[in-house]
Amino acid sequence: MGDEQDFASLPLNERLQHKNWKARLGAYEEAAKLFATLDNNSSEFDQYASSVAKFVGDSNAAAQAKGLDAALAFVENADCAKRTAGDVVDALVAKCLNSSKTGIKEKCTEICLMYVEIEKGDAVIDSLMGGFGNKLAKVAAACINIVTQLFREFGVPALSPKAVMKQLGKLFGHTDGAVRDEAKALAIELHRWIKEAVKASLAEIKPVQLKELEDAWAAAPSGSAAPTRYRRCDQAKAEKAKAKAEAAAEAGVVEEEGPAQPAVDPYDMMEPEDVLNKMSKTFFEDIENPKWSIRKEAIEGVMAFAGKPRLQ
């Protein structure tokens, strides 16, 4: 009891970094309550911004769980939280997603979702993609799972699928079955939003894998996908649309179905091939060489990559 009283007498910032995990645990609980009461633009948030990544990376499991709660409260309430997205999600990947505790992973997902809500989706996805190649398969699988949940709740165009699609095909070749299963779930979710455009990233997967995906896509409910959660910049518009629909329903008016999700051009999902940089430095000389064999080799060298569907 004496030790706990000594901890309580210390400043919050000092307890958040204390060597005793019990001191840190209590400090995280206090910080979470504090963050929920401060004004969003309070300058007091600034003194904690650089420490949030340390909250989630606590070496003690019990303290870490409370640290995740404090981090979530910070992200939800602090205007300055946007600048912490990359560091915090990197720490989640490095320090949390290898946990065997379901609760820890759920808290990680909630933090990632909240960062997307405050319009830092690109930073979150970049950090999670950094975990796709983690040496621990369960971390890679967890990262893919969270990305899938982000798309499921916020959808496209709130989140751009382009960066994820660059890596999607490679995930189907992973040696771990759980990772491949998560890749399949991600591909199915992306198909809800961008339909056939997802195939642009799957050219190299095994035919049996593609067949499984096509069967799953065919079995999925028809119709346009719709988000279940919105970025803060979109929330007012979403609330207005919801209120309008509810008013129409009460009045017995059958409204026409809203505009479908904008179609995604598969061409836009493809990475452009940089032809000029890949061409032989002697190409223009070789193409005019008197020897037909040299001209032939020059043309064949270009055709190896010039046959790609998108060039630059």
Short mmCIF file of C-alpha atoms in Angstrom, two decimals:
data_model
loop_
_atom_site.label_atom_id
_atom_site.label_comp_id
_atom_site.label_asym_id
_atom_site.label_seq_id
_atom_site.Cartn_x
_atom_site.Cartn_y
_atom_site.Cartn_z
CA MET A 1 0.00 0.00 0.00
CA GLY A 2 2.87 2.34 0.84
CA ASP A 3 4.37 1.89 -2.60
CA GLU A 4 1.03 2.67 -4.26
CA GLN A 5 0.71 5.87 -2.22
CA ASP A 6 4.21 6.86 -3.30
CA PHE A 7 3.24 6.27 -6.95
CA ALA A 8 0.13 8.41 -6.59
CA SER A 9 2.19 11.31 -5.32
CA LEU A 10 4.31 11.36 -8.49
CA PRO A 11 3.40 13.49 -11.54
CA LEU A 12 1.44 11.62 -14.23
CA ASN A 13 4.19 11.97 -16.83
CA GLU A 14 6.70 10.44 -14.45
CA ARG A 15 4.43 7.51 -13.59
CA LEU A 16 3.80 6.81 -17.29
CA GLN A 17 7.53 6.07 -17.63
CA HIS A 18 8.09 4.47 -14.22
CA LYS A 19 10.13 1.26 -14.00
CA ASN A 20 7.41 -0.35 -11.85
CA TRP A 21 4.61 -1.77 -14.02
CA LYS A 22 1.99 -1.12 -11.36
CA ALA A 23 2.85 2.56 -11.44
CA ARG A 24 2.51 2.59 -15.22
CA LEU A 25 -0.76 0.66 -15.13
CA GLY A 26 -2.34 3.17 -12.76
CA ALA A 27 -0.96 6.03 -14.82
CA TYR A 28 -2.48 4.64 -18.03
CA GLU A 29 -5.87 4.41 -16.32
CA GLU A 30 -5.58 8.00 -15.13
CA ALA A 31 -4.39 9.18 -18.54
CA ALA A 32 -7.36 7.55 -20.30
CA LYS A 33 -9.76 9.41 -18.00
CA LEU A 34 -7.85 12.67 -18.49
CA PHE A 35 -7.85 12.38 -22.29
CA ALA A 36 -11.62 11.89 -22.27
CA THR A 37 -12.16 15.17 -20.40
CA LEU A 38 -9.78 17.52 -22.23
CA ASP A 39 -10.90 19.75 -25.09
CA ASN A 40 -9.82 18.29 -28.42
CA ASN A 41 -7.46 21.18 -29.11
CA SER A 42 -6.02 21.34 -25.59
CA SER A 43 -2.27 21.98 -25.54
CA GLU A 44 -2.04 19.46 -22.70
CA PHE A 45 -2.34 16.68 -25.28
CA ASP A 46 0.92 17.77 -26.86
CA GLN A 47 3.01 16.71 -23.87
CA TYR A 48 1.77 13.11 -24.26
CA ALA A 49 1.87 12.79 -28.06
CA SER A 50 5.42 11.44 -28.21
CA SER A 51 4.66 8.84 -25.51
CA VAL A 52 1.58 7.16 -26.98
CA ALA A 53 3.63 4.60 -28.93
CA LYS A 54 5.31 3.64 -25.65
CA PHE A 55 1.91 3.10 -24.02
CA VAL A 56 1.04 0.34 -26.47
CA GLY A 57 4.49 -1.22 -26.33
CA ASP A 58 4.58 -1.76 -22.57
CA SER A 59 6.52 -4.90 -21.66
CA ASN A 60 4.02 -5.95 -18.97
CA ALA A 61 0.85 -7.56 -20.36
CA ALA A 62 -1.52 -6.11 -17.75
CA ALA A 63 -0.07 -2.63 -18.10
CA GLN A 64 -0.05 -2.95 -21.89
CA ALA A 65 -3.80 -3.58 -21.95
CA LYS A 66 -4.37 -0.35 -20.01
CA GLY A 67 -1.82 1.41 -22.21
CA LEU A 68 -3.88 0.46 -25.26
CA ASP A 69 -6.98 1.92 -23.59
CA ALA A 70 -5.11 5.17 -22.95
CA ALA A 71 -3.85 5.25 -26.54
CA LEU A 72 -7.37 4.79 -27.89
CA ALA A 73 -8.66 7.61 -25.69
CA PHE A 74 -5.85 9.83 -26.95
CA VAL A 75 -6.52 9.08 -30.63
CA GLU A 76 -10.25 9.57 -30.18
CA ASN A 77 -10.00 12.92 -28.42
CA ALA A 78 -6.78 14.72 -29.35
CA ASP A 79 -6.56 16.91 -32.44
CA CYS A 80 -2.81 16.31 -32.45
CA ALA A 81 -3.30 12.52 -32.63
CA LYS A 82 -3.01 12.55 -36.43
CA ARG A 83 0.73 13.05 -36.28
CA THR A 84 1.17 9.96 -34.08
CA ALA A 85 -0.46 7.46 -36.47
CA GLY A 86 2.64 5.97 -38.08
CA ASP A 87 4.62 5.54 -34.87
CA VAL A 88 1.72 4.09 -32.90
CA VAL A 89 0.61 1.58 -35.53
CA ASP A 90 4.26 0.56 -36.05
CA ALA A 91 4.39 -0.15 -32.30
CA LEU A 92 1.16 -2.15 -32.47
CA VAL A 93 2.69 -4.35 -35.17
CA ALA A 94 6.01 -4.75 -33.35
CA LYS A 95 4.79 -5.14 -29.77
CA CYS A 96 1.12 -6.18 -29.70
CA LEU A 97 0.03 -8.34 -32.61
CA ASN A 98 2.16 -11.29 -31.50
CA SER A 99 0.04 -11.50 -28.35
CA SER A 100 -2.01 -14.66 -27.78
CA LYS A 101 -4.68 -12.60 -26.01
CA THR A 102 -7.73 -11.84 -28.13
CA GLY A 103 -8.45 -8.71 -26.13
CA ILE A 104 -5.10 -7.17 -27.04
CA LYS A 105 -5.68 -7.73 -30.75
CA GLU A 106 -9.19 -6.30 -30.50
CA LYS A 107 -7.85 -3.16 -28.85
CA CYS A 108 -5.24 -2.85 -31.63
CA THR A 109 -7.99 -3.06 -34.23
CA GLU A 110 -10.02 -0.38 -32.46
CA ILE A 111 -7.04 1.98 -32.42
CA CYS A 112 -6.46 1.42 -36.14
CA LEU A 113 -10.14 2.02 -36.88
CA MET A 114 -10.06 5.23 -34.88
CA TYR A 115 -7.04 6.49 -36.80
CA VAL A 116 -8.98 5.90 -40.02
CA GLU A 117 -11.92 7.80 -38.53
CA ILE A 118 -9.67 10.80 -37.90
CA GLU A 119 -8.53 10.58 -41.53
CA LYS A 120 -5.17 8.85 -41.22
CA GLY A 121 -6.09 5.74 -43.17
CA ASP A 122 -3.11 5.85 -45.54
CA ALA A 123 -0.63 5.96 -42.64
CA VAL A 124 -2.39 3.08 -40.87
CA ILE A 125 -2.40 0.88 -43.97
CA ASP A 126 1.25 1.67 -44.71
CA SER A 127 2.26 0.56 -41.21
CA LEU A 128 0.12 -2.58 -41.32
CA MET A 129 1.53 -3.48 -44.73
CA GLY A 130 4.95 -3.24 -43.14
CA GLY A 131 3.86 -6.22 -41.04
CA PHE A 132 2.81 -8.34 -44.02
CA GLY A 133 6.34 -9.66 -44.26
CA ASN A 134 6.87 -10.14 -40.52
CA LYS A 135 8.90 -13.25 -39.69
CA LEU A 136 6.11 -14.33 -37.33
CA ALA A 137 3.26 -15.62 -39.46
CA LYS A 138 0.67 -14.80 -36.80
CA VAL A 139 1.72 -11.14 -36.90
CA ALA A 140 1.48 -11.06 -40.70
CA ALA A 141 -1.96 -12.71 -40.52
CA ALA A 142 -3.13 -10.24 -37.87
CA CYS A 143 -2.01 -7.28 -39.98
CA ILE A 144 -3.94 -8.56 -42.99
CA ASN A 145 -6.99 -9.23 -40.82
CA ILE A 146 -7.02 -5.64 -39.54
CA VAL A 147 -6.67 -4.24 -43.07
CA THR A 148 -9.67 -6.36 -44.08
CA GLN A 149 -11.68 -4.95 -41.18
CA LEU A 150 -10.73 -1.39 -42.13
CA PHE A 151 -12.10 -1.89 -45.64
CA ARG A 152 -15.17 -3.70 -44.31
CA GLU A 153 -16.14 -0.76 -42.10
CA PHE A 154 -14.96 2.29 -44.07
CA GLY A 155 -14.81 0.96 -47.62
CA VAL A 156 -13.68 2.60 -50.83
CA PRO A 157 -13.06 5.49 -51.57
CA ALA A 158 -12.52 6.39 -47.89
CA LEU A 159 -9.59 3.98 -48.11
CA SER A 160 -7.60 3.52 -51.31
CA PRO A 161 -7.02 -0.15 -52.19
CA LYS A 162 -4.14 0.55 -54.55
CA ALA A 163 -1.23 0.11 -52.12
CA VAL A 164 -2.73 -3.08 -50.67
CA MET A 165 -3.26 -4.54 -54.11
CA LYS A 166 0.44 -4.24 -54.87
CA GLN A 167 1.06 -6.82 -52.13
CA LEU A 168 -2.08 -8.93 -52.36
CA GLY A 169 -0.89 -11.45 -54.95
CA LYS A 170 2.34 -12.14 -53.02
CA LEU A 171 0.37 -13.02 -49.89
CA PHE A 172 -1.24 -15.95 -51.66
CA GLY A 173 2.23 -17.48 -52.01
CA HIS A 174 3.01 -17.31 -48.28
CA THR A 175 4.20 -20.56 -46.70
CA ASP A 176 1.73 -20.23 -43.79
CA GLY A 177 -1.86 -21.30 -44.35
CA ALA A 178 -3.31 -18.74 -41.93
CA VAL A 179 -1.70 -15.94 -43.89
CA ARG A 180 -3.09 -17.30 -47.16
CA ASP A 181 -6.54 -17.58 -45.56
CA GLU A 182 -6.39 -13.95 -44.46
CA ALA A 183 -5.24 -12.94 -47.95
CA LYS A 184 -8.28 -14.71 -49.38
CA ALA A 185 -10.59 -12.90 -46.95
CA LEU A 186 -9.00 -9.58 -47.93
CA ALA A 187 -9.44 -10.31 -51.65
CA ILE A 188 -13.11 -11.18 -51.05
CA GLU A 189 -13.64 -7.95 -49.12
CA LEU A 190 -11.92 -5.83 -51.76
CA HIS A 191 -14.10 -7.45 -54.42
CA ARG A 192 -17.18 -6.13 -52.58
CA TRP A 193 -15.94 -2.61 -53.26
CA ILE A 194 -14.04 -2.68 -56.53
CA LYS A 195 -15.43 -5.82 -58.19
CA GLU A 196 -13.36 -7.20 -61.07
CA ALA A 197 -10.67 -4.54 -60.62
CA VAL A 198 -9.20 -6.65 -57.82
CA LYS A 199 -8.06 -9.19 -60.40
CA ALA A 200 -5.37 -6.75 -61.55
CA SER A 201 -3.33 -7.81 -58.51
CA LEU A 202 -3.93 -11.55 -58.77
CA ALA A 203 -2.36 -12.45 -62.11
CA GLU A 204 0.33 -14.62 -60.53
CA ILE A 205 -1.68 -16.65 -58.01
CA LYS A 206 -2.34 -20.35 -58.57
CA PRO A 207 -5.34 -21.27 -60.75
CA VAL A 208 -6.89 -23.23 -57.89
CA GLN A 209 -6.66 -20.16 -55.64
CA LEU A 210 -8.25 -17.95 -58.28
CA LYS A 211 -11.03 -20.51 -58.74
CA GLU A 212 -11.74 -20.46 -54.99
CA LEU A 213 -11.92 -16.68 -55.07
CA GLU A 214 -14.20 -16.62 -58.09
CA ASP A 215 -16.54 -19.10 -56.37
CA ALA A 216 -16.58 -16.93 -53.24
CA TRP A 217 -17.24 -13.78 -55.26
CA ALA A 218 -20.10 -15.47 -57.08
CA ALA A 219 -21.64 -16.62 -53.80
CA ALA A 220 -21.43 -13.15 -52.20
CA PRO A 221 -24.61 -11.04 -51.92
CA SER A 222 -25.24 -8.87 -54.96
CA GLY A 223 -25.55 -5.10 -54.84
CA SER A 224 -23.29 -2.23 -53.92
CA ALA A 225 -21.21 -2.27 -50.76
CA ALA A 226 -21.83 0.45 -48.19
CA PRO A 227 -19.69 1.60 -45.26
CA THR A 228 -20.80 1.02 -41.69
CA ARG A 229 -18.47 3.65 -40.26
CA TYR A 230 -17.36 7.04 -41.57
CA ARG A 231 -14.38 9.32 -41.38
CA ARG A 232 -15.11 12.47 -39.42
CA CYS A 233 -14.99 14.53 -42.60
CA ASP A 234 -17.80 12.32 -43.98
CA GLN A 235 -19.94 11.93 -40.86
CA ALA A 236 -22.14 15.01 -41.27
CA LYS A 237 -23.03 14.02 -44.83
CA ALA A 238 -23.76 10.45 -43.74
CA GLU A 239 -26.01 11.61 -40.89
CA LYS A 240 -27.89 13.91 -43.25
CA ALA A 241 -28.47 11.06 -45.71
CA LYS A 242 -29.62 8.77 -42.89
CA ALA A 243 -32.06 11.36 -41.55
CA LYS A 244 -33.47 11.91 -45.02
CA ALA A 245 -33.98 8.17 -45.53
CA GLU A 246 -35.68 7.80 -42.13
CA ALA A 247 -38.00 10.74 -42.83
CA ALA A 248 -38.93 9.27 -46.18
CA ALA A 249 -39.63 5.88 -44.59
CA GLU A 250 -41.92 7.45 -41.97
CA ALA A 251 -43.80 9.30 -44.70
CA GLY A 252 -44.22 6.10 -46.67
CA VAL A 253 -42.18 7.44 -49.56
CA VAL A 254 -40.13 4.88 -51.45
CA GLU A 255 -36.91 6.58 -52.43
CA GLU A 256 -34.90 5.52 -55.39
CA GLU A 257 -31.76 3.63 -54.51
CA GLY A 258 -28.82 5.97 -54.00
CA PRO A 259 -25.99 6.18 -56.47
CA ALA A 260 -23.89 3.06 -56.67
CA GLN A 261 -20.33 3.03 -55.47
CA PRO A 262 -18.24 4.59 -58.24
CA ALA A 263 -16.76 1.91 -60.48
CA VAL A 264 -13.03 1.33 -60.21
CA ASP A 265 -11.15 1.01 -63.46
CA PRO A 266 -8.80 -2.01 -63.35
CA TYR A 267 -6.34 0.07 -65.35
CA ASP A 268 -6.02 2.49 -62.43
CA MET A 269 -5.11 -0.38 -60.12
CA MET A 270 -2.13 -1.44 -62.24
CA GLU A 271 1.39 -0.23 -61.63
CA PRO A 272 2.77 1.48 -64.74
CA GLU A 273 5.83 -0.11 -66.32
CA ASP A 274 8.66 2.41 -66.80
CA VAL A 275 9.72 1.48 -70.33
CA LEU A 276 12.42 4.06 -70.93
CA ASN A 277 14.34 3.24 -67.77
CA LYS A 278 14.29 -0.48 -68.56
CA MET A 279 15.32 -0.19 -72.17
CA SER A 280 18.90 -1.03 -73.06
CA LYS A 281 21.08 2.04 -73.31
CA THR A 282 22.11 0.89 -76.75
CA PHE A 283 18.56 0.19 -77.96
CA PHE A 284 18.38 3.01 -80.51
CA GLU A 285 21.76 2.04 -81.92
CA ASP A 286 20.92 -1.68 -81.94
CA ILE A 287 17.60 -1.16 -83.71
CA GLU A 288 19.49 0.37 -86.65
CA ASN A 289 22.29 -2.16 -86.66
CA PRO A 290 22.89 -3.81 -90.07
CA LYS A 291 22.79 -7.26 -88.44
CA TRP A 292 19.25 -8.57 -88.25
CA SER A 293 20.06 -10.68 -85.18
CA ILE A 294 21.05 -7.60 -83.15
CA ARG A 295 17.90 -5.76 -84.27
CA LYS A 296 15.84 -8.80 -83.27
CA GLU A 297 17.43 -9.00 -79.82
CA ALA A 298 16.79 -5.29 -79.27
CA ILE A 299 13.09 -5.67 -80.09
CA GLU A 300 12.71 -8.82 -77.99
CA GLY A 301 14.36 -7.06 -75.05
CA VAL A 302 11.78 -4.30 -75.16
CA MET A 303 8.82 -6.61 -75.72
CA ALA A 304 9.65 -8.45 -72.49
CA PHE A 305 8.16 -5.55 -70.55
CA ALA A 306 6.45 -3.38 -73.18
CA GLY A 307 3.61 -5.90 -73.40
CA LYS A 308 2.36 -4.89 -69.95
CA PRO A 309 -1.10 -3.27 -70.02
CA ARG A 310 0.00 0.05 -68.48
CA LEU A 311 3.16 1.86 -69.53
CA GLN A 312 4.82 5.13 -68.73
#
